[in-house]
Amino acid sequence: MYIARVPNRKSRPAILLRESYREGGKVCTRTIANLTNWAPERIVAMERLVKGEFDDWSG
């Protein structure tokens, strides 16, 4: 999983939670959630979570 920022022409970029997978040897992407309307600090926290920065967190 990863966070993708997809540019839009006349509005702010769409921020999407995506997943990559292979189907018949071809790489495909699946959008899991649209995070565009989330608060910026929540998006940063989700990016850190997806990157695994909280793996050693014991709280």
mmCIF file of C-alpha atoms in Angstrom:
data_model
loop_
_atom_site.group_PDB
_atom_site.id
_atom_site.type_symbol
_atom_site.label_atom_id
_atom_site.label_comp_id
_atom_site.label_asym_id
_atom_site.label_seq_id
_atom_site.Cartn_x
_atom_site.Cartn_y
_atom_site.Cartn_z
ATOM 1 C CA MET A 1 0.000 0.000 0.000
ATOM 2 C CA TYR A 2 1.038 3.555 -0.623
ATOM 3 C CA ILE A 3 -0.289 7.106 -0.718
ATOM 4 C CA ALA A 4 -0.566 8.596 -4.226
ATOM 5 C CA ARG A 5 -1.051 12.250 -5.075
ATOM 6 C CA VAL A 6 -2.841 12.512 -8.412
ATOM 7 C CA PRO A 7 -2.791 16.000 -9.982
ATOM 8 C CA ASN A 8 -6.026 17.600 -11.140
ATOM 9 C CA ARG A 9 -6.077 20.434 -13.651
ATOM 10 C CA LYS A 10 -8.082 23.123 -11.917
ATOM 11 C CA SER A 11 -8.359 21.816 -8.376
ATOM 12 C CA ARG A 12 -6.075 20.476 -5.695
ATOM 13 C CA PRO A 13 -4.531 17.011 -6.170
ATOM 14 C CA ALA A 14 -6.457 13.917 -5.169
ATOM 15 C CA ILE A 15 -4.765 12.014 -2.335
ATOM 16 C CA LEU A 16 -5.464 8.293 -2.605
ATOM 17 C CA LEU A 17 -4.602 5.195 -0.601
ATOM 18 C CA ARG A 18 -3.639 2.626 -3.224
ATOM 19 C CA GLU A 19 -2.498 -0.964 -3.505
ATOM 20 C CA SER A 20 -0.424 -2.576 -6.267
ATOM 21 C CA TYR A 21 -0.935 -6.148 -7.386
ATOM 22 C CA ARG A 22 -0.213 -8.372 -10.374
ATOM 23 C CA GLU A 23 -2.867 -9.864 -12.569
ATOM 24 C CA GLY A 24 -1.638 -12.173 -15.297
ATOM 25 C CA GLY A 25 1.867 -10.706 -15.157
ATOM 26 C CA LYS A 26 0.551 -7.150 -15.523
ATOM 27 C CA VAL A 27 0.917 -4.612 -12.703
ATOM 28 C CA CYS A 28 -2.433 -3.133 -11.644
ATOM 29 C CA THR A 29 -3.446 -0.610 -8.995
ATOM 30 C CA ARG A 30 -6.525 -0.581 -6.823
ATOM 31 C CA THR A 31 -7.747 2.536 -5.007
ATOM 32 C CA ILE A 32 -8.703 1.611 -1.453
ATOM 33 C CA ALA A 33 -9.700 5.050 -0.121
ATOM 34 C CA ASN A 34 -9.843 8.694 -1.129
ATOM 35 C CA LEU A 35 -8.051 10.757 1.543
ATOM 36 C CA THR A 36 -8.417 14.138 -0.192
ATOM 37 C CA ASN A 37 -10.782 15.613 2.403
ATOM 38 C CA TRP A 38 -8.763 14.417 5.399
ATOM 39 C CA ALA A 39 -6.898 16.919 7.570
ATOM 40 C CA PRO A 40 -3.223 17.252 6.508
ATOM 41 C CA GLU A 41 -1.940 15.856 9.828
ATOM 42 C CA ARG A 42 -4.107 12.741 9.400
ATOM 43 C CA ILE A 43 -2.685 12.218 5.892
ATOM 44 C CA VAL A 44 0.878 12.502 7.232
ATOM 45 C CA ALA A 45 0.051 10.005 9.988
ATOM 46 C CA MET A 46 -1.421 7.585 7.426
ATOM 47 C CA GLU A 47 1.707 7.916 5.269
ATOM 48 C CA ARG A 48 3.863 7.044 8.268
ATOM 49 C CA LEU A 49 1.613 4.104 9.108
ATOM 50 C CA VAL A 50 1.763 2.734 5.560
ATOM 51 C CA LYS A 51 5.556 3.059 5.559
ATOM 52 C CA GLY A 52 5.738 0.986 8.748
ATOM 53 C CA GLU A 53 7.119 3.675 11.024
ATOM 54 C CA PHE A 54 4.834 2.567 13.873
ATOM 55 C CA ASP A 55 5.846 -1.142 13.793
ATOM 56 C CA ASP A 56 7.839 -0.884 17.043
ATOM 57 C CA TRP A 57 5.228 1.207 18.809
ATOM 58 C CA SER A 58 4.041 -0.501 21.992
ATOM 59 C CA GLY A 59 1.177 1.863 22.925
#
